[in-house]
Amino acid sequence: PGEREELEEDITRMQVSSKGIYCLNREGELLLVSLDGMERKTLCKLDSQGHIGVFGDKAYISSG
């Protein structure tokens, strides 16, 4: 097995998809991190805690 690598800090929820890893952090941001950890994009600032789920080609976010 390869070495373990931390891609992001303060993640409260995450969902792996074919597009990358969708994450919600403690700051209330929805992030998309590439599977290799080389790219990180902030998709939305939710300003609250929430949950995330990916079904098919859509990500569903519920927030506080």
CSV table of C-alpha atoms in Angstrom, one decimal:
chain,number,residue,atom,x,y,z
A,1,PRO,CA,0.0,0.0,0.0
A,2,GLY,CA,1.0,3.6,-0.6
A,3,GLU,CA,1.6,6.3,1.9
A,4,ARG,CA,-1.3,8.1,3.5
A,5,GLU,CA,-1.6,11.8,2.5
A,6,GLU,CA,-3.9,14.4,4.0
A,7,LEU,CA,-5.6,16.4,1.1
A,8,GLU,CA,-7.7,18.9,3.2
A,9,GLU,CA,-8.1,20.0,6.8
A,10,ASP,CA,-11.2,20.5,8.9
A,11,ILE,CA,-13.5,18.4,6.7
A,12,THR,CA,-16.9,17.6,8.3
A,13,ARG,CA,-18.4,15.6,5.4
A,14,MET,CA,-17.1,14.2,2.1
A,15,GLN,CA,-18.3,12.1,-0.8
A,16,VAL,CA,-16.1,10.5,-3.4
A,17,SER,CA,-17.2,10.6,-7.0
A,18,SER,CA,-15.7,10.1,-10.5
A,19,LYS,CA,-15.2,13.9,-10.7
A,20,GLY,CA,-13.2,14.0,-7.5
A,21,ILE,CA,-13.9,14.4,-3.8
A,22,TYR,CA,-16.7,16.7,-2.7
A,23,CYS,CA,-16.1,18.1,0.8
A,24,LEU,CA,-17.8,20.3,3.3
A,25,ASN,CA,-15.5,22.0,5.7
A,26,ARG,CA,-15.9,23.7,9.1
A,27,GLU,CA,-16.0,27.1,7.3
A,28,GLY,CA,-19.2,26.1,5.5
A,29,GLU,CA,-17.5,25.8,2.1
A,30,LEU,CA,-18.3,23.2,-0.5
A,31,LEU,CA,-15.0,22.1,-2.1
A,32,LEU,CA,-14.1,19.8,-5.0
A,33,VAL,CA,-10.7,18.2,-4.6
A,34,SER,CA,-9.2,16.1,-7.4
A,35,LEU,CA,-8.6,12.4,-6.7
A,36,ASP,CA,-4.8,12.9,-6.8
A,37,GLY,CA,-5.0,16.0,-4.5
A,38,MET,CA,-3.4,18.3,-7.1
A,39,GLU,CA,-6.4,20.5,-7.7
A,40,ARG,CA,-8.8,22.2,-5.2
A,41,LYS,CA,-11.8,24.3,-6.1
A,42,THR,CA,-14.2,26.2,-3.8
A,43,LEU,CA,-17.7,25.6,-5.4
A,44,CYS,CA,-19.8,27.5,-2.9
A,45,LYS,CA,-19.7,29.1,0.5
A,46,LEU,CA,-22.7,27.8,2.5
A,47,ASP,CA,-21.9,29.6,5.8
A,48,SER,CA,-23.5,26.7,7.7
A,49,GLN,CA,-22.9,23.1,8.5
A,50,GLY,CA,-24.6,20.5,6.3
A,51,HIS,CA,-24.6,17.1,4.7
A,52,ILE,CA,-23.6,16.0,1.2
A,53,GLY,CA,-24.6,13.2,-1.1
A,54,VAL,CA,-23.7,12.4,-4.7
A,55,PHE,CA,-26.2,10.5,-6.9
A,56,GLY,CA,-25.4,9.9,-10.5
A,57,ASP,CA,-24.0,13.2,-11.9
A,58,LYS,CA,-25.6,15.5,-9.2
A,59,ALA,CA,-24.4,16.5,-5.8
A,60,TYR,CA,-27.0,17.2,-3.2
A,61,ILE,CA,-26.2,19.5,-0.2
A,62,SER,CA,-28.4,20.1,2.8
A,63,SER,CA,-27.4,22.9,5.1
A,64,GLY,CA,-28.3,24.3,8.5
